[in-house]
Coordinates of C-alpha atoms in Angstrom, one line a residue:
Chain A
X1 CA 112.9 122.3 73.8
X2 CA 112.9 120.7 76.9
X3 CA 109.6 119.6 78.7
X4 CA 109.4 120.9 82.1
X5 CA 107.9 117.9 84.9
X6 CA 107.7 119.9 87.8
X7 CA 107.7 123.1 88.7
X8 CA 108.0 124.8 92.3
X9 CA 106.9 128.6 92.6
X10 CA 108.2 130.3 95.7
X11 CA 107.1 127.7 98.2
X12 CA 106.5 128.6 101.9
X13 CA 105.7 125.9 105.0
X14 CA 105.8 126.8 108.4
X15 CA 106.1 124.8 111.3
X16 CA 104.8 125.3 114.8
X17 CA 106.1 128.9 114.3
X18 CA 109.2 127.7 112.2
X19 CA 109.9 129.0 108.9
X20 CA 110.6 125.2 106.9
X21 CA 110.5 126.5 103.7
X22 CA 111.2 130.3 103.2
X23 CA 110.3 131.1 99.3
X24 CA 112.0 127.8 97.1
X25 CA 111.7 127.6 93.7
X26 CA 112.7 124.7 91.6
X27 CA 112.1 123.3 88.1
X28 CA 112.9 120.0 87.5
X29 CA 113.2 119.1 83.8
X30 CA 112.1 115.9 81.9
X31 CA 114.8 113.2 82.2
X32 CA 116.6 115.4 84.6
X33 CA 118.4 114.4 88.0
X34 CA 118.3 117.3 90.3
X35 CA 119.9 116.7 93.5
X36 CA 118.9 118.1 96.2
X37 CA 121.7 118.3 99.1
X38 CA 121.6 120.3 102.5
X39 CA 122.1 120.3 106.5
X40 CA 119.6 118.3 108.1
X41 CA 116.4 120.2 109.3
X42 CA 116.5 122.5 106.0
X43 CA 113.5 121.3 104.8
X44 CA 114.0 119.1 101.9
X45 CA 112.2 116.4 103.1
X46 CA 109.6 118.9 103.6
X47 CA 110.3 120.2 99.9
X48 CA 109.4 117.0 98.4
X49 CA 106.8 116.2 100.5
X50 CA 104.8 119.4 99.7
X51 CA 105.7 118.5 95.9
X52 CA 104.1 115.1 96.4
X53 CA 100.9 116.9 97.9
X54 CA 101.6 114.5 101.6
X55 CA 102.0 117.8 103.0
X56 CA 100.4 121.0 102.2
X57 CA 102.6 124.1 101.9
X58 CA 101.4 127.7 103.3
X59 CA 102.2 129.6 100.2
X60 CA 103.6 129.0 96.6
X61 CA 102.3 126.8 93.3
X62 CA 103.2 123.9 92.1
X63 CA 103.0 122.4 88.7
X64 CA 102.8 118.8 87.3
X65 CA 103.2 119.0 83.7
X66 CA 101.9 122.3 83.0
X67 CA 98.6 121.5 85.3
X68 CA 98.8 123.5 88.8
X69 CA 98.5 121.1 91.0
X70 CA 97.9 123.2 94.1
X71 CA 94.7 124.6 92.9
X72 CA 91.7 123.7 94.9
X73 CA 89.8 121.2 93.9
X74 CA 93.0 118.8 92.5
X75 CA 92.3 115.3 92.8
X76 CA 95.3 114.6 95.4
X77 CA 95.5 110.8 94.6
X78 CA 95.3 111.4 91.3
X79 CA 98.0 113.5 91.7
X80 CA 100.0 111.2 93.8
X81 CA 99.5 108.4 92.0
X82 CA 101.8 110.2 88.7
X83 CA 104.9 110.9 91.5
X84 CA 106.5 108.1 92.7
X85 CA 108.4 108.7 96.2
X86 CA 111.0 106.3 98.2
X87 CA 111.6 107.2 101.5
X88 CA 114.4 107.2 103.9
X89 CA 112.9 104.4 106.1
X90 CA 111.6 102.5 103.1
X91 CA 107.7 102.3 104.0
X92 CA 107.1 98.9 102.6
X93 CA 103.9 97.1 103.5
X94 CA 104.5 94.5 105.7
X95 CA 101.6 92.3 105.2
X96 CA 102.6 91.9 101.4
X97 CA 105.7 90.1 99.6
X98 CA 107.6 91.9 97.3
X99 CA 105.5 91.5 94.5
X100 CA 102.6 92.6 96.4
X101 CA 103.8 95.5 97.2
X102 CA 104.5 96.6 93.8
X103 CA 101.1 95.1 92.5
X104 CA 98.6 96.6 95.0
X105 CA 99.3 100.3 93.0
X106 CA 98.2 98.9 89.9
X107 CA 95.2 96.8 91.0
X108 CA 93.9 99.1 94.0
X109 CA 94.7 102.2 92.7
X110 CA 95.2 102.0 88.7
X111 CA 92.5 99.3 88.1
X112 CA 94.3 96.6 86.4
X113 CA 93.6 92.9 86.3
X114 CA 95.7 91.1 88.5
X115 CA 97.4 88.9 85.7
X116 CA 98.5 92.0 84.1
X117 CA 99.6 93.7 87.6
X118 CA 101.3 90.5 87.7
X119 CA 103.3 90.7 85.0
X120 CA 104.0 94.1 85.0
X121 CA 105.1 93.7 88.5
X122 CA 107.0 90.7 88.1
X123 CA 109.2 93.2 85.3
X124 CA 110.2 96.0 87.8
X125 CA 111.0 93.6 90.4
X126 CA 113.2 92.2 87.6
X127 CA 114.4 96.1 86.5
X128 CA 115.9 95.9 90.3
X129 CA 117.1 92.4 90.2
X130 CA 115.5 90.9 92.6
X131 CA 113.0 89.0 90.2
X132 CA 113.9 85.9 92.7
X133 CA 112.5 87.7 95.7
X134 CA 109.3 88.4 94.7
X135 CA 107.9 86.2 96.9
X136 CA 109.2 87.2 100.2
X137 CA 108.1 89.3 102.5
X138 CA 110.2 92.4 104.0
X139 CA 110.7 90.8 106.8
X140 CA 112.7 88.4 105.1
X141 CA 114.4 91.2 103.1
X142 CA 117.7 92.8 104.1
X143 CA 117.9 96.7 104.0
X144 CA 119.1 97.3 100.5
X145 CA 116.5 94.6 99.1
X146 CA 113.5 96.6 100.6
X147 CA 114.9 99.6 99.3
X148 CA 114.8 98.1 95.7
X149 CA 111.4 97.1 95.9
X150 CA 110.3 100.6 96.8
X151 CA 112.0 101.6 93.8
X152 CA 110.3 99.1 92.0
X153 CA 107.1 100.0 93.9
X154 CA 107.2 103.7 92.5
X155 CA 108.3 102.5 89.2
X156 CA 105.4 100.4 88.4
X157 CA 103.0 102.7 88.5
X158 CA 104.6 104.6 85.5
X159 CA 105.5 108.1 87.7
X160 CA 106.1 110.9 85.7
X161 CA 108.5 111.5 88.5
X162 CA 110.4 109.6 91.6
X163 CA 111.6 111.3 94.3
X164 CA 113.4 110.0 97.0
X165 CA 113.8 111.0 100.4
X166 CA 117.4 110.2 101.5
X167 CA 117.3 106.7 100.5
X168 CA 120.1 105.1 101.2
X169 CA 120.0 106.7 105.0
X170 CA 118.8 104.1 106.8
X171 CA 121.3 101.5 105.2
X172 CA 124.3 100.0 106.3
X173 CA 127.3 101.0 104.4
X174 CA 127.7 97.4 102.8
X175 CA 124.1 97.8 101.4
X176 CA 124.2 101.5 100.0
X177 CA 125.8 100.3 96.9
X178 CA 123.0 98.1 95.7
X179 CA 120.4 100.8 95.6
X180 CA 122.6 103.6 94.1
X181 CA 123.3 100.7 91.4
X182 CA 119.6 100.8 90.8
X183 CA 119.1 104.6 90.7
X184 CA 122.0 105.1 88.4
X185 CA 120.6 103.2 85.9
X186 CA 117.1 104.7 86.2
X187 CA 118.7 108.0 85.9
X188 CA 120.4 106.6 82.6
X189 CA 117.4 105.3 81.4
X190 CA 116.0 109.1 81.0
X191 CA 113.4 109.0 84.3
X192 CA 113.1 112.1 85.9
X193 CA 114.7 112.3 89.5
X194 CA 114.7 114.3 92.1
X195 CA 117.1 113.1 95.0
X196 CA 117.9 114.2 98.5
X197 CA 120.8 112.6 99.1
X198 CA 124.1 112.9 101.3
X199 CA 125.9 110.7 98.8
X200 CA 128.3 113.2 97.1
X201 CA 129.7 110.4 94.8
X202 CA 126.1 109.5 93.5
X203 CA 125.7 113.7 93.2
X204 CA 129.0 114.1 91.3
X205 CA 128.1 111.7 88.9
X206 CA 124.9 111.3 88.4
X207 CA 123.2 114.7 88.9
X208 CA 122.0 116.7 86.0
X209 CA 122.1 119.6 88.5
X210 CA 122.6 120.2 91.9
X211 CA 120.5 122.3 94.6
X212 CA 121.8 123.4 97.7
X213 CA 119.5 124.2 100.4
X214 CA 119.7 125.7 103.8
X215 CA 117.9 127.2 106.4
X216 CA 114.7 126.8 103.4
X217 CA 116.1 128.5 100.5
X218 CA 118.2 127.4 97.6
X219 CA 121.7 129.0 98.3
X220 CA 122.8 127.8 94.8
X221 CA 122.2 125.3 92.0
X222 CA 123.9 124.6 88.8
X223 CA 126.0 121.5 87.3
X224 CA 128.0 119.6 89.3
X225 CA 131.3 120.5 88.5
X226 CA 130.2 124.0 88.9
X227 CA 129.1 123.6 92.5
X228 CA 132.3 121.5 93.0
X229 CA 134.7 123.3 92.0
X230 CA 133.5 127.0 91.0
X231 CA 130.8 127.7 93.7
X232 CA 129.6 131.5 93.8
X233 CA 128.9 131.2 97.2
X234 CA 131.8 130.2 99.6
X235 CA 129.0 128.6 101.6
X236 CA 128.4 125.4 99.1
X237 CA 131.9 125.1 98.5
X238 CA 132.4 124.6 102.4
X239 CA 129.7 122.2 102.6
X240 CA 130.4 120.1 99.7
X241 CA 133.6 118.9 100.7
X242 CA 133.0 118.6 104.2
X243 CA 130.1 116.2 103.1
X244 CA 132.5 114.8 100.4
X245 CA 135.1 114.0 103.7
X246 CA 132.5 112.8 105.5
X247 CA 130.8 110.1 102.8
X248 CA 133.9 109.6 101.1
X249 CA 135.6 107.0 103.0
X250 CA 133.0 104.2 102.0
X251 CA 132.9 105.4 98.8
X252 CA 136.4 104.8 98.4
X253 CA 135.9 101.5 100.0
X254 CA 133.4 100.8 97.1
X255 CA 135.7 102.3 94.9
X256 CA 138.5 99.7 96.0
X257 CA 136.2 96.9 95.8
X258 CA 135.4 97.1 92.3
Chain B
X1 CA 70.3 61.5 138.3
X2 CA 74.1 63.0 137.8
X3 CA 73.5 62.3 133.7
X4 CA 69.9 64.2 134.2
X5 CA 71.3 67.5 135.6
X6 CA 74.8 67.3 133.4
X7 CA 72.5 66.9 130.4
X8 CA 70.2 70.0 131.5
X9 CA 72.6 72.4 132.5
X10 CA 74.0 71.5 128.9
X11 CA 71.0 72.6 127.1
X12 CA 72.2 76.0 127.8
X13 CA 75.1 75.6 125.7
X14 CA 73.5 76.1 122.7
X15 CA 72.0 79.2 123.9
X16 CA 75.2 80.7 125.5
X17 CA 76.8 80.2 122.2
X18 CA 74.1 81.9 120.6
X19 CA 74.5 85.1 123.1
X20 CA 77.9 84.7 122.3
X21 CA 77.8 84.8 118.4
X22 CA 75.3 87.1 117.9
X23 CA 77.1 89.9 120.5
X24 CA 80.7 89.3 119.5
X25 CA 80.1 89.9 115.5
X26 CA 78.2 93.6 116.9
X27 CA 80.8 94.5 119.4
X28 CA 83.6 93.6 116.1
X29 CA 81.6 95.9 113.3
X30 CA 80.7 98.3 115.8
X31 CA 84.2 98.3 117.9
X32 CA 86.0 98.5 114.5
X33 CA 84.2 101.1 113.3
X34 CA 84.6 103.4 116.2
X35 CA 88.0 102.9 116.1
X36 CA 88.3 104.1 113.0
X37 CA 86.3 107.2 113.5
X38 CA 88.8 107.5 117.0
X39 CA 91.5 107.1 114.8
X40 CA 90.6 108.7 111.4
X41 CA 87.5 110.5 112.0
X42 CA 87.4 114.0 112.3
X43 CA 87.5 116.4 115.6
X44 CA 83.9 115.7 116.2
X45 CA 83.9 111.4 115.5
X46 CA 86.9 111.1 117.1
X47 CA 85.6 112.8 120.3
X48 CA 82.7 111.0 120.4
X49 CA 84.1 107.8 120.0
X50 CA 86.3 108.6 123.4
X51 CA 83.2 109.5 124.7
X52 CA 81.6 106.3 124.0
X53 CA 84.5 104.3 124.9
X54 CA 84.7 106.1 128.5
X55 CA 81.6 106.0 129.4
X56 CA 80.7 102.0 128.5
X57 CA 84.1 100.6 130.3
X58 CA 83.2 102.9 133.1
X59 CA 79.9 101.4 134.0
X60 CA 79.8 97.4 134.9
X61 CA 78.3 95.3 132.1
X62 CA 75.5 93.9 134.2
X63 CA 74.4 97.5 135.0
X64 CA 74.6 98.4 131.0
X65 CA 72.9 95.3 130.4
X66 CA 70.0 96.6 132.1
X67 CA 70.0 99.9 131.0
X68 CA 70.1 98.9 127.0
X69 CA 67.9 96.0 127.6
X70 CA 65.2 98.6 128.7
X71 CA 65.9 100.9 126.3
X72 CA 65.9 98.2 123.7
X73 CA 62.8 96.4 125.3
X74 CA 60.8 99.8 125.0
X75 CA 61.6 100.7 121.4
X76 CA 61.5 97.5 119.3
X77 CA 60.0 94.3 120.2
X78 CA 62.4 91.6 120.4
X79 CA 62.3 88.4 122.7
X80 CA 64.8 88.8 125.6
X81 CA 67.5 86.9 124.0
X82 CA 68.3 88.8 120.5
X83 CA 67.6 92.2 123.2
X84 CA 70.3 91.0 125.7
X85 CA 72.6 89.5 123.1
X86 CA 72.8 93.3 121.3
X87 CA 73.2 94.5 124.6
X88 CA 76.3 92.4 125.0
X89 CA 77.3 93.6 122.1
X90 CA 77.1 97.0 122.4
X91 CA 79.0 96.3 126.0
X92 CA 81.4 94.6 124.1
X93 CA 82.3 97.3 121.3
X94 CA 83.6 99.5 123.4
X95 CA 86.1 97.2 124.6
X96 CA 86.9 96.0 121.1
X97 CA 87.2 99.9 120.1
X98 CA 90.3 100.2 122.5
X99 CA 91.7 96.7 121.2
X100 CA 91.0 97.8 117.2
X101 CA 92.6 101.3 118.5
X102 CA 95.7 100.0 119.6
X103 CA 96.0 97.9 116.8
X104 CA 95.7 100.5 114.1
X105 CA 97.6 102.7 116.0
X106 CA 100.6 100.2 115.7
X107 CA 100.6 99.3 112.0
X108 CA 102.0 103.6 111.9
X109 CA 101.7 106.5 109.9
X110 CA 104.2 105.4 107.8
X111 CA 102.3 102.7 106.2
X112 CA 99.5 105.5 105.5
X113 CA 101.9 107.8 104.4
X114 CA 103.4 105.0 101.3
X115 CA 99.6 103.8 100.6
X116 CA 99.1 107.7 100.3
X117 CA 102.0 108.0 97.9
X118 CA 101.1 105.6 95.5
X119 CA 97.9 107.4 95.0
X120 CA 95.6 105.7 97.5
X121 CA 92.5 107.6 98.7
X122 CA 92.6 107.6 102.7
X123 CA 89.7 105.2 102.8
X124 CA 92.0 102.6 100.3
X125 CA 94.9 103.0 102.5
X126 CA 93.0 102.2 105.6
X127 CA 91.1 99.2 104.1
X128 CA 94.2 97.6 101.7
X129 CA 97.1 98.8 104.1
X130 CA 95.9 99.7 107.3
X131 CA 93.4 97.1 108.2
X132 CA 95.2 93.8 106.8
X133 CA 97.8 94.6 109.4
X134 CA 95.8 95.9 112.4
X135 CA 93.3 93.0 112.3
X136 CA 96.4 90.4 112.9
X137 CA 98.1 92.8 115.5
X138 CA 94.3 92.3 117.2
X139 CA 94.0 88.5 117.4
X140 CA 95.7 87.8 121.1
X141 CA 93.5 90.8 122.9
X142 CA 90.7 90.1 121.1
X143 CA 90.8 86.0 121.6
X144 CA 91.0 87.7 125.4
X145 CA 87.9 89.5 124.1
X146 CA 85.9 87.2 123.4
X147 CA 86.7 84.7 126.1
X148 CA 85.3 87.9 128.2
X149 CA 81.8 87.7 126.5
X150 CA 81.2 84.4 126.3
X151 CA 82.0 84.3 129.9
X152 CA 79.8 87.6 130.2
X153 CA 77.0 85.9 128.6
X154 CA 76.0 84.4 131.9
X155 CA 74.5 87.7 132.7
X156 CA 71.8 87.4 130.1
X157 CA 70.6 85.5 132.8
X158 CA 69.0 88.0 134.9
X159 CA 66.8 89.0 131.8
X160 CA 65.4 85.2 132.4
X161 CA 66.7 83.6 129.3
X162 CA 68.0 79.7 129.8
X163 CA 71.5 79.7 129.3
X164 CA 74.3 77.3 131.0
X165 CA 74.2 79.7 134.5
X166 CA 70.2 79.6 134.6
X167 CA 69.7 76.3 133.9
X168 CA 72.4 75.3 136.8
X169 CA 71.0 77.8 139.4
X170 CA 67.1 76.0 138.4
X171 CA 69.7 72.4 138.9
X172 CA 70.9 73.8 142.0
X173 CA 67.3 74.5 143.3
X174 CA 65.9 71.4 142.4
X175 CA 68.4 69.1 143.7
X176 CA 70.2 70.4 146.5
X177 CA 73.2 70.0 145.1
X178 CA 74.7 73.5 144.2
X179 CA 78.2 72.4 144.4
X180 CA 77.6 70.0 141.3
X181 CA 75.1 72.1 139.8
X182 CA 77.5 75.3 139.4
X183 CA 80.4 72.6 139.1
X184 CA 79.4 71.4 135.9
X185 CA 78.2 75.2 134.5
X186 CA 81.9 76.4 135.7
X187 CA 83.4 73.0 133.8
X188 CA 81.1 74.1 130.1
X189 CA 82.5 77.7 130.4
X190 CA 85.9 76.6 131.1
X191 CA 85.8 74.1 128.0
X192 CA 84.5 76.5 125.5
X193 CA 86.9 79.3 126.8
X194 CA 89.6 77.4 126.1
X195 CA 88.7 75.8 123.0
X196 CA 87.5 79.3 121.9
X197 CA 91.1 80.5 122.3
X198 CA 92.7 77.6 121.0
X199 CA 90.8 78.7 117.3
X200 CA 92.0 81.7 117.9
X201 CA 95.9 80.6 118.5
X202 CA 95.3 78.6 115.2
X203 CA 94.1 81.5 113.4
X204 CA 96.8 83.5 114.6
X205 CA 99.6 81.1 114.0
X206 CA 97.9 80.7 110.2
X207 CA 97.9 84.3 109.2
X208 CA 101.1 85.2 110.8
X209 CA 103.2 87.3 108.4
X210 CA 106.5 85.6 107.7
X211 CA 109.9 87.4 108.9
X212 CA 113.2 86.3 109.4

């Protein structure tokens, strides 16, 4: 039987009057890659936000495995500290090289001696390839580079889950390839993804399943080639290849490349 | 006779320097942590921090410097020096408050956020993340800063204790020769301004994080 990671009950988040999230549910299995695609401003940043505990929904339970993690009284950074999250704009610290960044988790927050932290950071950077950077800071880093050591970031602090908030957003088209690289073979290696993501070629192959959202509810989810190609709603179908025409042209690019 | 009144007026130095290290340290801890509690704090810190920081930079320092020297002077007993020194201080935090506000305010929310993410407690994030980054952003407007209270800590004078402007005025007095006197006060103040600054520049340049 499958473990189950996460778990999203019926999940409302208003803001400033808005309805955000309007009721989602979402269960997100162990090993699993759910993609989570949608218009902008349908709140799937919010989603995984909320599932992260950064932001604190109006309604609705969530579950880290099996332990409600909406009750009161959860230990947030606790909490926080078992979901790893890359966002959009990569968040890196500044004031710390690579391998700081990916060591401060484990000595600040997990406790670890700084030779181990070393180590141990030294082998995600490594996991991303950039083992040579480790001593550079992100200024000195090019967009697809500070991307990897996010990942690498999350990774070493052993997440029971990464999600990641439209990560390849912010790059240029030259640099998306690198990171998807890097989360393709995470997703291979069995960690547990959940991925907001405009990159229909990453979602076609990689996705274990595929969640639509709009206007905050799930309009459909199900296997890729399901959404693809036998949609129930003629809503997904519409979207899918319109975002499919939109992204495609680099991918084909990259496709040429190779 | 031009050695004899250089070599008085400099006695002061050592006291000016003293004002100056003992009230720039206060206005730091105290400035930083009001801007934390402006920052961070809650409704009710953060108000009051605004409040304090208002109300000090709206009054001239000399005026404050009486004010807090008699309220000090009438609760504790402490020689006129270490009283108008924490005055300065005091004077001084609320001015480093708005510097340390800034600061913080520029190293983002972002940065919060992904200390937040990787299971930081607020007060980790603000002290491993935050802080690191604000206390470099700080270093020109503070070297400004502190060139301002050393420079301020001629007003000590008026409480009566000897530093460079006292000692020139008692020069000027004595001699006749104001011009010289005040000449050779303005010249000290000038040099330790501007070697004050230059450490600064160096600290600065030596904690600069690398970029492309």
């Amino acid at each position: 039987m499958t473990k189950t990671i996460i778990k999203v009950e019926n999940l409302f988040k208003q803001y400033g009057g808005q309805d955000v999230l309007k009721g989602i549910s979402l269960t997100v299995n162990e090993g699993e890659t759910v993609v989570i695609i949608g218009p902008s401003g349908t709140g799937k940043s919010t989603l995984l936000r909320c599932i992260n505990l950064l932001t604190k929904a109006d309604r609705g339970r969530i579950w880290l495995d099996d332990r409600e993690i909406t009750l009161p009284g959860v230990d947030e950074d606790e909490v926080r500290s078992h979901i790893g999250m890359v966002f959009q704009d990569f968040l890196l610290f500044n004031h710390l090289t690579a391998l700081g960044n990916v060591m401060i988790g484990l000595t600040k927050v997990l406790g670890m001696s700084h030779d181990k932290a070393k180590s141990k950071a030294m082998a995600e950077l490594a996991r991303v390839g950039l083992a040579d950077n480790a001593d550079q800071y992100p200024g000195q880093l090019s967009g697809g580079q500070k991307q990897r050591v996010a990942i690498a970031r999350a990774l070493a602090m052993d997440p029971r889950v990464i999600l990641f908030d439209e990560p390849t957003s912010a790059l240029d088209p030259e640099l998306i390839g690198e990171v998807l690289e890097v989360m393709r073979k995470l997703a291979y290696d069995g960690m547990t993804m959940v991925v907001v993501t405009h990159e229909m070629g990453f979602a076609r192959e990689v996705a274990d399943r595929i969640v639509f959202i709009e206007k905050g509810s799930v309009v459909e989810e199900g296997p890729p080639v399901d959404l693809f190609y036998r949609p129930k709603v003629e809503r997904t179908r519409e979207f899918l290849w319109k975002l499919t025409e939109l992204y495609g042209k680099h991918e084909r690019k990259q496709a040429d490349g190779n | 006779m031009l050695f004899e009144i250089v070599k008085f007026i400099l006695g002061g130095t050592a006291v000016t320097l003293g004002v100056t290290s003992v009230a720039l340290p206060i206005g730091f801890v105290l400035g930083l942590l009001f801007s934390l509690a402006r920052v961070y704090g809650g409704q009710l810190l953060s108000r009051f921090a605004a409040l304090y920081s208002v109300v000090m930079r709206g009054v001239p320092p000399i005026v404050l410097l009486f004010i807090l020297y008699f309220i000090i002077a009438g609760t504790v007993q402490l020689p006129p020096f270490l009283a108008g020194s924490l005055s300065l201080g005091i004077i001084s935090s609320a001015y480093q408050l708005e510097i340390f506000r800034g600061a913080v305010l520029s190293v983002g929310s972002g940065q919060v956020m992904a200390a937040r993410a990787i299971g930081m407690s607020r007060l980790k994030a603000i002290r491993y993340i935050v802080l690191p980054q604000a206390l470099r952003l700080a270093i020109p407007p503070w070297s400004n800063e502190a060139s301002t209270v050393l420079k301020d800590s001629s007003l000590v004078y008026a409480l009566g204790v000897p530093e460079i402007l006292r000692r020139a005025q008692f020069m000027s007095a004595s001699t006749y020769r104001p011009f010289l006197a005040f000449g050779i006060a303005a010249a000290i103040y000038f040099l330790l301004t501007f070697f004050t600054n230059r450490l600064l520049d160096l600290v600065e340049y030596r904690t600069r994080i690398p970029a492309n």
